[in-house]
CSV table of C-alpha atoms and ligand atoms in Angstrom, one decimal:
chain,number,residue,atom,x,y,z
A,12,UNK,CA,0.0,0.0,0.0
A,13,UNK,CA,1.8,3.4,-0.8
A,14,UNK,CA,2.2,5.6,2.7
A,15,UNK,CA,0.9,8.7,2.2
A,16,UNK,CA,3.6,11.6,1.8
A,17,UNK,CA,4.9,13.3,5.1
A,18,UNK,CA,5.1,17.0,4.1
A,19,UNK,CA,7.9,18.7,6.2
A,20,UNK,CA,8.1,22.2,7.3
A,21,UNK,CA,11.7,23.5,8.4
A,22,UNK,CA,12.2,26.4,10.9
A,23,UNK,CA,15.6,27.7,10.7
A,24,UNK,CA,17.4,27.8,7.8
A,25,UNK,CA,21.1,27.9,9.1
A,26,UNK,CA,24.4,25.6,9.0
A,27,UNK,CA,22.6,22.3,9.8
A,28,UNK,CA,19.8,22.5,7.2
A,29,UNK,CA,22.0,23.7,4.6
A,30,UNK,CA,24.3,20.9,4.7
A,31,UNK,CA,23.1,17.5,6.8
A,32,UNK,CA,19.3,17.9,6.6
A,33,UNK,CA,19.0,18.5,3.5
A,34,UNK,CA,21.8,15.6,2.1
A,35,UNK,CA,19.4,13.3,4.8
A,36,UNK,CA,16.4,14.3,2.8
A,37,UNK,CA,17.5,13.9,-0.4
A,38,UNK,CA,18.9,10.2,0.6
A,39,UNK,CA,15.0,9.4,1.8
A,40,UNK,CA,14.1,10.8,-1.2
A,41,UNK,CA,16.4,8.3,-3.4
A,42,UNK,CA,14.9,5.7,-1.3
A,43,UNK,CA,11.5,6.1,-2.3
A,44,UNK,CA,10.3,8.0,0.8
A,45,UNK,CA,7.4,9.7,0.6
A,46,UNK,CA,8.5,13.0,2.3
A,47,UNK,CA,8.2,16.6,0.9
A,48,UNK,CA,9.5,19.7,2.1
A,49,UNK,CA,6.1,21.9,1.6
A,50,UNK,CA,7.5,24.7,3.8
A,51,UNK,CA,10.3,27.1,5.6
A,52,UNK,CA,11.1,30.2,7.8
A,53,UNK,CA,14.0,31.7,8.7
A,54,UNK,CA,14.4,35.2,10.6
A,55,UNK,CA,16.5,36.0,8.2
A,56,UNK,CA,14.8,36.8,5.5
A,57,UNK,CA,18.3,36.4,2.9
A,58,UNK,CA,17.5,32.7,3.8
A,59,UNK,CA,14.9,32.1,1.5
A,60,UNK,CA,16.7,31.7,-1.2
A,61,UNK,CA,18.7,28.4,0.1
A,62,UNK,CA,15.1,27.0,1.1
A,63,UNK,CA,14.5,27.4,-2.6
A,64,UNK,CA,17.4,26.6,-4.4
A,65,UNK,CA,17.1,23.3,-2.4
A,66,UNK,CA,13.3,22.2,-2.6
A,67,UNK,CA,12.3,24.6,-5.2
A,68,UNK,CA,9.2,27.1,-4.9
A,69,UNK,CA,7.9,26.7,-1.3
A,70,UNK,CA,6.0,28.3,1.5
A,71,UNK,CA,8.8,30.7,3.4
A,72,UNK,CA,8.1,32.7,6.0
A,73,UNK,CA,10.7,35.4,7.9
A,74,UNK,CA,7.5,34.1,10.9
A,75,UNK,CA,8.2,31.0,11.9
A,76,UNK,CA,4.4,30.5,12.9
A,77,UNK,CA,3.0,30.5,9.3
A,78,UNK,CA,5.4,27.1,8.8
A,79,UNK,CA,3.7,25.8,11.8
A,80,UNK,CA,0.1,26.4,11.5
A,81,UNK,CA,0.4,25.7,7.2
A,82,UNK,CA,-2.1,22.8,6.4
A,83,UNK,CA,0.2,22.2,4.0
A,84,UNK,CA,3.0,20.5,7.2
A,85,UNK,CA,2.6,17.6,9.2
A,86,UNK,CA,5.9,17.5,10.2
A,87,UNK,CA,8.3,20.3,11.6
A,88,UNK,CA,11.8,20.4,11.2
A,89,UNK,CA,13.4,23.1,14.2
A,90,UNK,CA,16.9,23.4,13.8
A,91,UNK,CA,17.0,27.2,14.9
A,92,UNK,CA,19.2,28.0,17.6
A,93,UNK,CA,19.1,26.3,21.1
A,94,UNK,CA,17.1,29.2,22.7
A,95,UNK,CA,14.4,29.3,20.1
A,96,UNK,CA,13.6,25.2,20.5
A,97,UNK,CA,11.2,25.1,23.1
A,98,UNK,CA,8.9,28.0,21.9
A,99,UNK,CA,8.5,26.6,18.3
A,100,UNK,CA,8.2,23.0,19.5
A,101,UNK,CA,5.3,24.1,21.8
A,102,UNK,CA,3.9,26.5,18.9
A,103,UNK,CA,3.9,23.4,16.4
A,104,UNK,CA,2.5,20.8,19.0
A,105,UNK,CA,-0.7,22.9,20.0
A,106,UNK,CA,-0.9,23.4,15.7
A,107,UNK,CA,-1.3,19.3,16.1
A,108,UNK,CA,2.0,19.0,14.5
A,109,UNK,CA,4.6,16.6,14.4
A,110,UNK,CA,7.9,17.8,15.6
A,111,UNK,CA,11.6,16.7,15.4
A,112,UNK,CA,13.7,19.8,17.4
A,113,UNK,CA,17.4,19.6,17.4
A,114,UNK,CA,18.9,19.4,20.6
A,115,UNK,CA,17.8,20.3,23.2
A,116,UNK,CA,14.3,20.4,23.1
A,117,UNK,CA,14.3,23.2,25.4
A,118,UNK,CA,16.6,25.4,27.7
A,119,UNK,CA,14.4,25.3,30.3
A,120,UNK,CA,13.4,22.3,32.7
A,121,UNK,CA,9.9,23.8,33.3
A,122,UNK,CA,9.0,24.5,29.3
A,123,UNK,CA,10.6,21.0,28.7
A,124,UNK,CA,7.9,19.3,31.4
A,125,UNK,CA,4.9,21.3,29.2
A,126,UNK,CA,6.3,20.2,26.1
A,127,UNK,CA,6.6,16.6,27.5
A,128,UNK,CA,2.8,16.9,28.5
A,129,UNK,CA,1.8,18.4,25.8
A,130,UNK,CA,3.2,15.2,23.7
A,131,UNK,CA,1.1,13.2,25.6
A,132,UNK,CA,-2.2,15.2,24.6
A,133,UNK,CA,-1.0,16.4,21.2
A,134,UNK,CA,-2.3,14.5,17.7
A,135,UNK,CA,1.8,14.6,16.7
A,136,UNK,CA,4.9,12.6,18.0
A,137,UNK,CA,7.6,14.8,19.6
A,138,UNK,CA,11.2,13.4,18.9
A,139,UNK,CA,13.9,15.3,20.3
A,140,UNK,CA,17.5,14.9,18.9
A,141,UNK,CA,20.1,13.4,19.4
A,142,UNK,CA,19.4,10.6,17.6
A,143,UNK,CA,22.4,8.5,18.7
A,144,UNK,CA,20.1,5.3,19.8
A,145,UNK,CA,19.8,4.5,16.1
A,146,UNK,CA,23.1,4.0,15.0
A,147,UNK,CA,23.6,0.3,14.8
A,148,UNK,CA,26.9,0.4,16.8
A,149,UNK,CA,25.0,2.3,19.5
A,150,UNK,CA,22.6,-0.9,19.1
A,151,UNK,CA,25.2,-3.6,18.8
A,152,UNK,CA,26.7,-2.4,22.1
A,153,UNK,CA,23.7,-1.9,23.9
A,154,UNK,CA,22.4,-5.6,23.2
A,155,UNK,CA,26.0,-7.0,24.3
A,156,UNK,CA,25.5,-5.2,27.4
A,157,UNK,CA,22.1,-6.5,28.2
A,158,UNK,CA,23.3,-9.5,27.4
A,159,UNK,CA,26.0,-9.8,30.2
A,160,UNK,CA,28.9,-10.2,28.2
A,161,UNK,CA,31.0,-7.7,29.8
A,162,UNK,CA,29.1,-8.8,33.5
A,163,UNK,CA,27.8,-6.3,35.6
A,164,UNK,CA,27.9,-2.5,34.8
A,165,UNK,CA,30.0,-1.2,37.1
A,166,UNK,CA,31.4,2.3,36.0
A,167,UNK,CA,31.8,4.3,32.6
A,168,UNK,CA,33.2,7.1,31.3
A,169,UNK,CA,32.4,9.4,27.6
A,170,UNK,CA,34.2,12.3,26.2
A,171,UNK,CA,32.7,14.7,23.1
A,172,UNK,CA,34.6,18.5,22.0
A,173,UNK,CA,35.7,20.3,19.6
A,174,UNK,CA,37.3,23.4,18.8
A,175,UNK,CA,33.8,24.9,18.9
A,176,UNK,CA,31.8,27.2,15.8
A,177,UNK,CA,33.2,29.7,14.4
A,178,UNK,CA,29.4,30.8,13.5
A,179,UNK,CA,26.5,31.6,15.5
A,180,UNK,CA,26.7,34.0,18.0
A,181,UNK,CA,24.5,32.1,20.0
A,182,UNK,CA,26.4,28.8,20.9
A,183,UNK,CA,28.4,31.3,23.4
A,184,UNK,CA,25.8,33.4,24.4
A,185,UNK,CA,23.3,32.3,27.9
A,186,UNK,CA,21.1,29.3,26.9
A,187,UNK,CA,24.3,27.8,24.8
A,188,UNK,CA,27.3,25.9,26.0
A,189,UNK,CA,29.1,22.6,25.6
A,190,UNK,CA,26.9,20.9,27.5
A,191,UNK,CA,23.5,21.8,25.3
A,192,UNK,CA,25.9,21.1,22.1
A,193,UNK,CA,28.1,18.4,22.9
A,194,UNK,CA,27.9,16.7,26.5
A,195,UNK,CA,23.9,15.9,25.1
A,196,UNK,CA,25.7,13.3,23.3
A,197,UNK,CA,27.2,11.7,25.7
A,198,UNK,CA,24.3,12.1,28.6
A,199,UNK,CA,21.8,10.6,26.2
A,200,UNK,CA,24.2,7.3,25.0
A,201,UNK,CA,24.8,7.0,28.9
A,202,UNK,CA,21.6,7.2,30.5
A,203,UNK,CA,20.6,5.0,27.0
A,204,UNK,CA,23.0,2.4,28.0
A,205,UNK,CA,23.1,2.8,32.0
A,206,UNK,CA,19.3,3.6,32.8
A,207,UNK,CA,18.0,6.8,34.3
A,208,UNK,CA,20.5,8.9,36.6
A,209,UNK,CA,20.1,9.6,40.5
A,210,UNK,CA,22.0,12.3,41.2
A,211,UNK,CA,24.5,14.6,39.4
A,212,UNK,CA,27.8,17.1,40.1
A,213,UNK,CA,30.2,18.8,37.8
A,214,UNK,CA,33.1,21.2,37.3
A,215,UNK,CA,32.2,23.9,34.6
A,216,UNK,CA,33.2,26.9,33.4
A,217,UNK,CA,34.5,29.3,30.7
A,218,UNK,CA,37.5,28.4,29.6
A,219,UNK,CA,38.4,30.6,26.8
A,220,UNK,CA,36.2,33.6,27.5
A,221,UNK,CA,36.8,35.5,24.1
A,222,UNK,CA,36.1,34.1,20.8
A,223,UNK,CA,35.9,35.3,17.1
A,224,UNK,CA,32.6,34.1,16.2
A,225,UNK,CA,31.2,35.4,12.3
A,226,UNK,CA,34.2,37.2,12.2
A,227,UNK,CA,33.6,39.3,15.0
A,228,UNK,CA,35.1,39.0,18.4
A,229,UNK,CA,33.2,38.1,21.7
A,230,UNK,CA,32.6,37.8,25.0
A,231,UNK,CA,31.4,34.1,25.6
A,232,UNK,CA,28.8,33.8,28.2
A,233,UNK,CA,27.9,30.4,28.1
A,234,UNK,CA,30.2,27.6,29.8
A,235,UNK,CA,32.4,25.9,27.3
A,236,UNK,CA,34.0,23.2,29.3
A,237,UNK,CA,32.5,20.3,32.3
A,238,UNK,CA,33.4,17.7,33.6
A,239,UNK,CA,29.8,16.0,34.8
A,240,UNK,CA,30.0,13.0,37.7
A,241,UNK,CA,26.7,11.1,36.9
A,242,UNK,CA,25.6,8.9,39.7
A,243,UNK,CA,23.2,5.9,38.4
A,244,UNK,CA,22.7,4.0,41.6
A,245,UNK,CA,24.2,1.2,43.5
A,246,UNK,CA,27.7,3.0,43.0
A,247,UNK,CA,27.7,2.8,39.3
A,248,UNK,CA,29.0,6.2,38.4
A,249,UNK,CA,30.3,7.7,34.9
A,250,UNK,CA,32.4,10.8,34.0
A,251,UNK,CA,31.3,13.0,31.1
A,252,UNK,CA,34.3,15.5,29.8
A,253,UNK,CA,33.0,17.6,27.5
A,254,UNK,CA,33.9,21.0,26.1
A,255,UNK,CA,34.5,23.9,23.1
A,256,UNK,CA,38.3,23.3,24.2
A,257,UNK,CA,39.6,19.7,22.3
A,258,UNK,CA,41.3,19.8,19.1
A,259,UNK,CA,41.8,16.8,19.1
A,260,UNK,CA,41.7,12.7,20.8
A,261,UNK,CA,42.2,9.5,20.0
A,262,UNK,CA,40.1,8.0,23.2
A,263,UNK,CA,37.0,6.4,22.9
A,264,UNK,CA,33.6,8.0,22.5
A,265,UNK,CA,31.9,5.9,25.2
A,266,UNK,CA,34.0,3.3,27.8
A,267,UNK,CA,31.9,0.6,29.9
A,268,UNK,CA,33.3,-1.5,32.3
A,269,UNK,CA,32.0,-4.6,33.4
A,270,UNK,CA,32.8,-7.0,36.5
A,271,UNK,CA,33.7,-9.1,33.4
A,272,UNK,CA,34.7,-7.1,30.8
A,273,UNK,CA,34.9,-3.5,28.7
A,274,UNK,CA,33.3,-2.5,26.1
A,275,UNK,CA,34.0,1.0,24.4
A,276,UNK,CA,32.9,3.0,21.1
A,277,UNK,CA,35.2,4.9,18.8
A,278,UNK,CA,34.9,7.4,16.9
A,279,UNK,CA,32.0,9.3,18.1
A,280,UNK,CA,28.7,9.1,19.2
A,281,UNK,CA,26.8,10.7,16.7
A,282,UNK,CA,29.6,9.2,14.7
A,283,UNK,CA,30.5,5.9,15.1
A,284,UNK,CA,33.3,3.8,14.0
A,285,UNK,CA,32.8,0.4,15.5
A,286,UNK,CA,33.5,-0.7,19.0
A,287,UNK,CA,35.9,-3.1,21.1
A,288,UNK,CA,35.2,-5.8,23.5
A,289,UNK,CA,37.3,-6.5,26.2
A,290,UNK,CA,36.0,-10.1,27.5
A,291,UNK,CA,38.0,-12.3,30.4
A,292,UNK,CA,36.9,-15.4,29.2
A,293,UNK,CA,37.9,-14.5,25.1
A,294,UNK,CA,41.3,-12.9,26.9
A,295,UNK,CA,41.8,-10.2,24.4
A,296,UNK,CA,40.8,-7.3,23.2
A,297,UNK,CA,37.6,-7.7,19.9
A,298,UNK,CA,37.6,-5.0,17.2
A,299,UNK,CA,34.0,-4.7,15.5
A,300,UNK,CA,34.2,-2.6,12.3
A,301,UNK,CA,31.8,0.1,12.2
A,302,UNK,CA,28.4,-1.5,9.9
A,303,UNK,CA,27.3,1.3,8.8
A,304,UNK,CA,30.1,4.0,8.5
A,305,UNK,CA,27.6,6.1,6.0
A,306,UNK,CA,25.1,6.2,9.1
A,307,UNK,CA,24.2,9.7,9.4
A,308,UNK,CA,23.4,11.6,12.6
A,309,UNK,CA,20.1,13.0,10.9
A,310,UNK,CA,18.6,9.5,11.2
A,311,UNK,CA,16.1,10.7,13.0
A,312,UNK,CA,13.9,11.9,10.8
A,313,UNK,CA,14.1,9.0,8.5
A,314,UNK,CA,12.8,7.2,11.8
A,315,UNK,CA,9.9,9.8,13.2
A,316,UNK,CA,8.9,9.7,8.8
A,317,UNK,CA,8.6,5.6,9.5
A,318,UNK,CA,6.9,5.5,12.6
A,319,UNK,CA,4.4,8.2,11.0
A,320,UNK,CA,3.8,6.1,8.2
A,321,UNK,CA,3.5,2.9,10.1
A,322,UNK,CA,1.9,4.1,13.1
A,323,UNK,CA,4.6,2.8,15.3
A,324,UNK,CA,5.7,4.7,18.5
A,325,UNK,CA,9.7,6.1,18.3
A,326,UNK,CA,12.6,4.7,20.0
A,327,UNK,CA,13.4,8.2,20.9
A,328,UNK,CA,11.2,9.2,23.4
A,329,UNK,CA,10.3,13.2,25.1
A,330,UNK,CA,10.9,11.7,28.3
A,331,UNK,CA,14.2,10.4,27.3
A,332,UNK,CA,15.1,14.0,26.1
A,333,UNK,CA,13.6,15.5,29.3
A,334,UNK,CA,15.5,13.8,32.0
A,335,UNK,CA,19.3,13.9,29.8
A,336,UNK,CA,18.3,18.3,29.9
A,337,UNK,CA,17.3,17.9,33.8
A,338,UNK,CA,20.9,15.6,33.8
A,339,UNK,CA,22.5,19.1,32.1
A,340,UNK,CA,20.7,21.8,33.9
A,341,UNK,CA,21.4,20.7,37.3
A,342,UNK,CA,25.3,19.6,36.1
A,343,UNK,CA,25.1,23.6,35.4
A,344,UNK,CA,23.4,24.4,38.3
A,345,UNK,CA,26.0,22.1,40.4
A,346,UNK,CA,29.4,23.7,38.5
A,347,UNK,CA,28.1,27.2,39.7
A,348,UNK,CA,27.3,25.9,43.0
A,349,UNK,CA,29.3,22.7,44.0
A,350,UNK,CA,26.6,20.9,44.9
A,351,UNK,CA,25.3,17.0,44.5
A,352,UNK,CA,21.8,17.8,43.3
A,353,UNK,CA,18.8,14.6,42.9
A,354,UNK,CA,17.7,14.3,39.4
A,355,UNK,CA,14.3,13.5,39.6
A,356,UNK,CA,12.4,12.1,36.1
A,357,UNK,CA,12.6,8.7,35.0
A,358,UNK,CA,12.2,7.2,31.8
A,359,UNK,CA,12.1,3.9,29.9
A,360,UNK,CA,15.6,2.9,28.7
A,361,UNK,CA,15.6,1.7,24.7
A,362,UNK,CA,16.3,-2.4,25.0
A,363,UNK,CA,17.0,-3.7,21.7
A,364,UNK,CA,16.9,-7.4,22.2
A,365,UNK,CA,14.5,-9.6,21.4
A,366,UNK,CA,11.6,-10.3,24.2
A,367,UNK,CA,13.3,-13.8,25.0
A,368,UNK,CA,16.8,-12.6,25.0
A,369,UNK,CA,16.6,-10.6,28.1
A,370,UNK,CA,18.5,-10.6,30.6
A,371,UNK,CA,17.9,-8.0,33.1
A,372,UNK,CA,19.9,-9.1,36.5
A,373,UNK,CA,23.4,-7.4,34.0
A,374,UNK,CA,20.9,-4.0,34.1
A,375,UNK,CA,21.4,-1.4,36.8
A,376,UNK,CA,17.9,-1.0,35.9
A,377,UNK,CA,15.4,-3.4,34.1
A,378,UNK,CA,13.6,-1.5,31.4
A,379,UNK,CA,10.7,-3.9,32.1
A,380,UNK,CA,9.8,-2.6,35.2
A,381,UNK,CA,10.6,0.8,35.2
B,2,NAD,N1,26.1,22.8,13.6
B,2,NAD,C1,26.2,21.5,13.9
B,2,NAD,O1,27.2,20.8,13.6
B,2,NAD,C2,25.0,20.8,14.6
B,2,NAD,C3,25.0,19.5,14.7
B,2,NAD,C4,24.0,18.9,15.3
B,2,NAD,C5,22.9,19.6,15.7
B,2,NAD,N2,22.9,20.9,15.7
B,2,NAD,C6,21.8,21.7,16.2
B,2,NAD,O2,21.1,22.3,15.1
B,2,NAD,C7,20.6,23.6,15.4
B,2,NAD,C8,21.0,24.6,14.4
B,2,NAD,O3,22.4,24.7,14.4
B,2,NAD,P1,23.1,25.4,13.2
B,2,NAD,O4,24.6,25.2,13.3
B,2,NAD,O5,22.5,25.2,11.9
B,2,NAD,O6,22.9,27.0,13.6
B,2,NAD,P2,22.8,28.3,12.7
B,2,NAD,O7,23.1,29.4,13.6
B,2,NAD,O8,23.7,28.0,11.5
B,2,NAD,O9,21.4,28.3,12.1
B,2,NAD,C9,20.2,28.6,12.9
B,2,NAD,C10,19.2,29.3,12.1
B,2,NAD,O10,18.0,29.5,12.8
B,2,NAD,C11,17.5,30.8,12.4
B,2,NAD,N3,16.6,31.2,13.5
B,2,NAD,C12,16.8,31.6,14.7
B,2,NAD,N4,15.7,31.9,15.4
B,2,NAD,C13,14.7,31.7,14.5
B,2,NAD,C14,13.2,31.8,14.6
B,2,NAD,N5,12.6,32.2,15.7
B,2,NAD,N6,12.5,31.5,13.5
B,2,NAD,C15,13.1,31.0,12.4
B,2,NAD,N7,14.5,30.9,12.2
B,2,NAD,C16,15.2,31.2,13.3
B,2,NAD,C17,18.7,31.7,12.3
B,2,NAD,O11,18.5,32.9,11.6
B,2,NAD,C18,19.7,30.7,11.6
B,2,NAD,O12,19.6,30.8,10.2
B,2,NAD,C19,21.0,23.8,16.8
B,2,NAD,O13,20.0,23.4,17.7
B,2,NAD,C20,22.2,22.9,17.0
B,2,NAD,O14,22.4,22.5,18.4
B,2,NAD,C21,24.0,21.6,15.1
C-alpha cells in the first residue's frame, strides 16, 4: 500500500539545514520515501533563497508560525538555535504538528515538562535529537550489554569537544554551551545504555572567554567546558568530559566497564566507528568494524517519517530528552554551586533485544519494570 507523503516544514534555515538535513532528505528521497519539504522560515529573511534553491518554490516565512500552522506541514523540522527550541516546538504541538527539534528540546526544565505533557495530549509525535540510539553500533553495544557479556555495569566514562563554531553567535551566548551542544551526546548514549541517573555534580566553566565568532570577536557567556559526575545507583558512576576546548583525541567516545569485561565506542557518538570488546573469558581485546560508516546523525527523521507512516511509537522518546536536559541543567546548576543535586524524572531505557533474549539481573535498571 503506498504511505501517504509526510510534508515537512523547516524552521531555521542555518548551517545544519544547509548541509546534513538537506543531504538526509534527499537520501529518503532516493529511497523512495514519501516526504516533501512543503515549507520554511527563517528570521532571516536572505535565507529564502537556500530553502529554494534546495526544494524549489515553497511556502517561506521570515514568521516562523505560518510554517507551523500551514495545512500544507505535518511534520516540523526546528533546527533554529538552542534558545528558540522550546517555543516553536510548543507553537507546532498545539498546531497538532509533528515535531523533530534539534537538541535540546528546550533550555528550560519547566517549558521542557509542558512540552513533555503536551506530547502526551497532542495529535503529533515529539522526537527530540540526538538521535544516537539509532546508530547500529549504538545498538550492537547496547544488546551486548544487556546480554552480560562484559558482567555487571560497574562504572563508565564518555568524552565529546571540539574546537567549537566559528558561526552563531548564539552557541556562546546564555542558553548555549558545551553541554546543550556536545555533552547531550554523551548524557543521552549513557543514560541509553546505564538507565536513568540519581544524582548529578560537575566542574564547569569558561575556559576561553573571548572568541571570534562570524568574524567578530566576543565575550562568551555560556560555559564551554564540564566535567559532569553522573551517579546511576548502586555505586555505578560515569564521568562526562565535554567541552569547546579539544582539538583533538584519540580515546573512545563511550567506555563501559563490566565485573567481566569493557566495552567501548570509537569514533563518536553521533559518529560511530565500531567498538571493542574486552571479555576475560575470550582474553583479548575484539575489534567490530563500524556496519554502517555512511550512518548519518540526521537518522532521525528517516525514523519519526517511518513510525508516521507505520503508526509505530519512536525509540526516541520526550521523556528520554527530558531527564538527559534535567541531567544538564542541574550539572550547570552544580558547577556554579558545587553541589550534589537529585535528578528526579525517569524514563524507559531503549532495550534492543528480542523479548526472550533478556537478561535484566546485568541491568542497573530493568527496562521492564521501570
Ligand atoms: N552545527 C552543527 O554541527 C550541529 C550538529 C547537530 C545539531 N545541531 C543543532 O542544530 C541547530 C542549528 O544549528 P546550526 O549550526 O544550523 O545553527 P545556525 O546558527 O547556523 O542556524 C540557525 C538558524 O536559525 C535561524 N533562526 C533563529 N531563530 C529563529 C526563529 N525564531 N525562527 C526562524 N528561524 C530562526 C537563524 O537565523 C539561523 O539561520 C542547533 O540546535 C544545534 O544545536 C547543530
Amino acid at each position: 500500500m503506498a504511505q501517504s507523503t509526510v510534508r515537512i516544514g523547516i524552521v531555521g534555515c542555518g548551517s545544519v539545514m544547509r548541509g546534513p538535513y538537506t543531504n538526509q532528505i534527499k537520501r529518503m528521497l532516493a529511497a523512495g520515501s514519501a516526504i516533501e519539504v512543503t515549507a520554511a522560515s527563517d528570521v532571516d529573511p536572505l535565507r529564502r533563497s537556500i530553502a529554494e534553491e534546495r526544494f524549489g518554490e515553497i511556502l517561506f516565512s521570515t514568521n516562523y508560525r505560518e510554517v507551523v500552522e500551514s495545512p500544507d506541514v505535518d511534520l516540523v523540522l526546528v533546527l533554529t538555535s538552542m534558545q528558540q527550541h522550546g517555543e516553536i516546538t510548543r507553537a507546532a504541538l498545539e498546531a497538532g504538528k509533528h515535531v523533530l527539534v534539534e537538541k535540546p528540546m528546550s533550555t528550560s526544565l519547566s517549558e521542557a515538562a509542558e512540552l513533555v505533557e503536551l506530547s502526551k495530549r497532542s495529535k503529533g509525535l515529539l522526537v527530540p535529537a540526538p538521535h544516537v540510539v539509532l546508530s547500529p553500533t549504538f545498538q550492537e553495544m547496547s544488546r551486548r550489554i544487556h546480554r552480560g557479556e562484559i558482567g555487571q555495569v560497574l562504572q563508565a566514562r564518555a568524552i565529546y569537544g571540539w574546537n567549537g563554531p566559528s558561526w552563531g553567535k548564539w552557541f556562546y551566548s546564555p542558553g548555549g554551551g558545551s553541554m546543550f551542544d556536545l555533552g547531550v551526546y554523551n548524557v543521552t548514549s549513557l543514560t541509553a545504555l546505564l538507565g536513568p541517573a540519581q544524582r548529578v555534580t560537575a566542574m564547569t566553566g569558561i575556559a576561553r572567554p573571548e572568541r571570534i565568532v562570524d568574524g567578530e570577536p566576543m565575550q562568551v557567556k555560556a560555559e564551554d567546558t564540564a566535567h559532569i559526575l553522573i551517579d546511576f545507583g548502586r555505586d555505578v558512576f560515569a564521568v562526562v568530559t565535554t567541552g569547546f576546548t579539544m582539538q583533538r583525541y584519540r580515546c573512545p567516545a563511550i567506555e563501559i566497564y563490566g565485573s567481566e569485561g569493557t566495552i567501548q565506542m570509537l569514533g563518536d557518538d553521533w559518529d560511530p566507528e565500531g567498538f571493542e570488546l574486552w571479555r576475560n573469558d575470550v582474553g583479548a581485546w575484539q575489534l567490530f568494524d563500524e556496519t554502517r560508516p555512511d550512518w548519518p546523525w540526521t537518522d532521525g527523521l528517516r525514523h519519526m517519517v517511518e513510525c508516521i507512516q507505520h503508526g509505530q511509537r519512536p525509540i526516541i522518546t520526550p521523556e528520554h530528552g527530558y531527564h538527559v536536559l534535567e541531567i544538564m541543567l542541574k550539572a550547570g546548576e552544580a558547577g556554579r554551586t558545587g553541589q550534589a543535586l537529585p535528578i528526579e524524572s525517569r524514563f524507559t531505557p531503549p532495550s534492543f533485544l528480542a523479548a526472550n533474549e533478556r537478561v535484566a539481573a546485568h541491568l542497573i535498571h530493568d527496562p521492564d519494570n521501570q
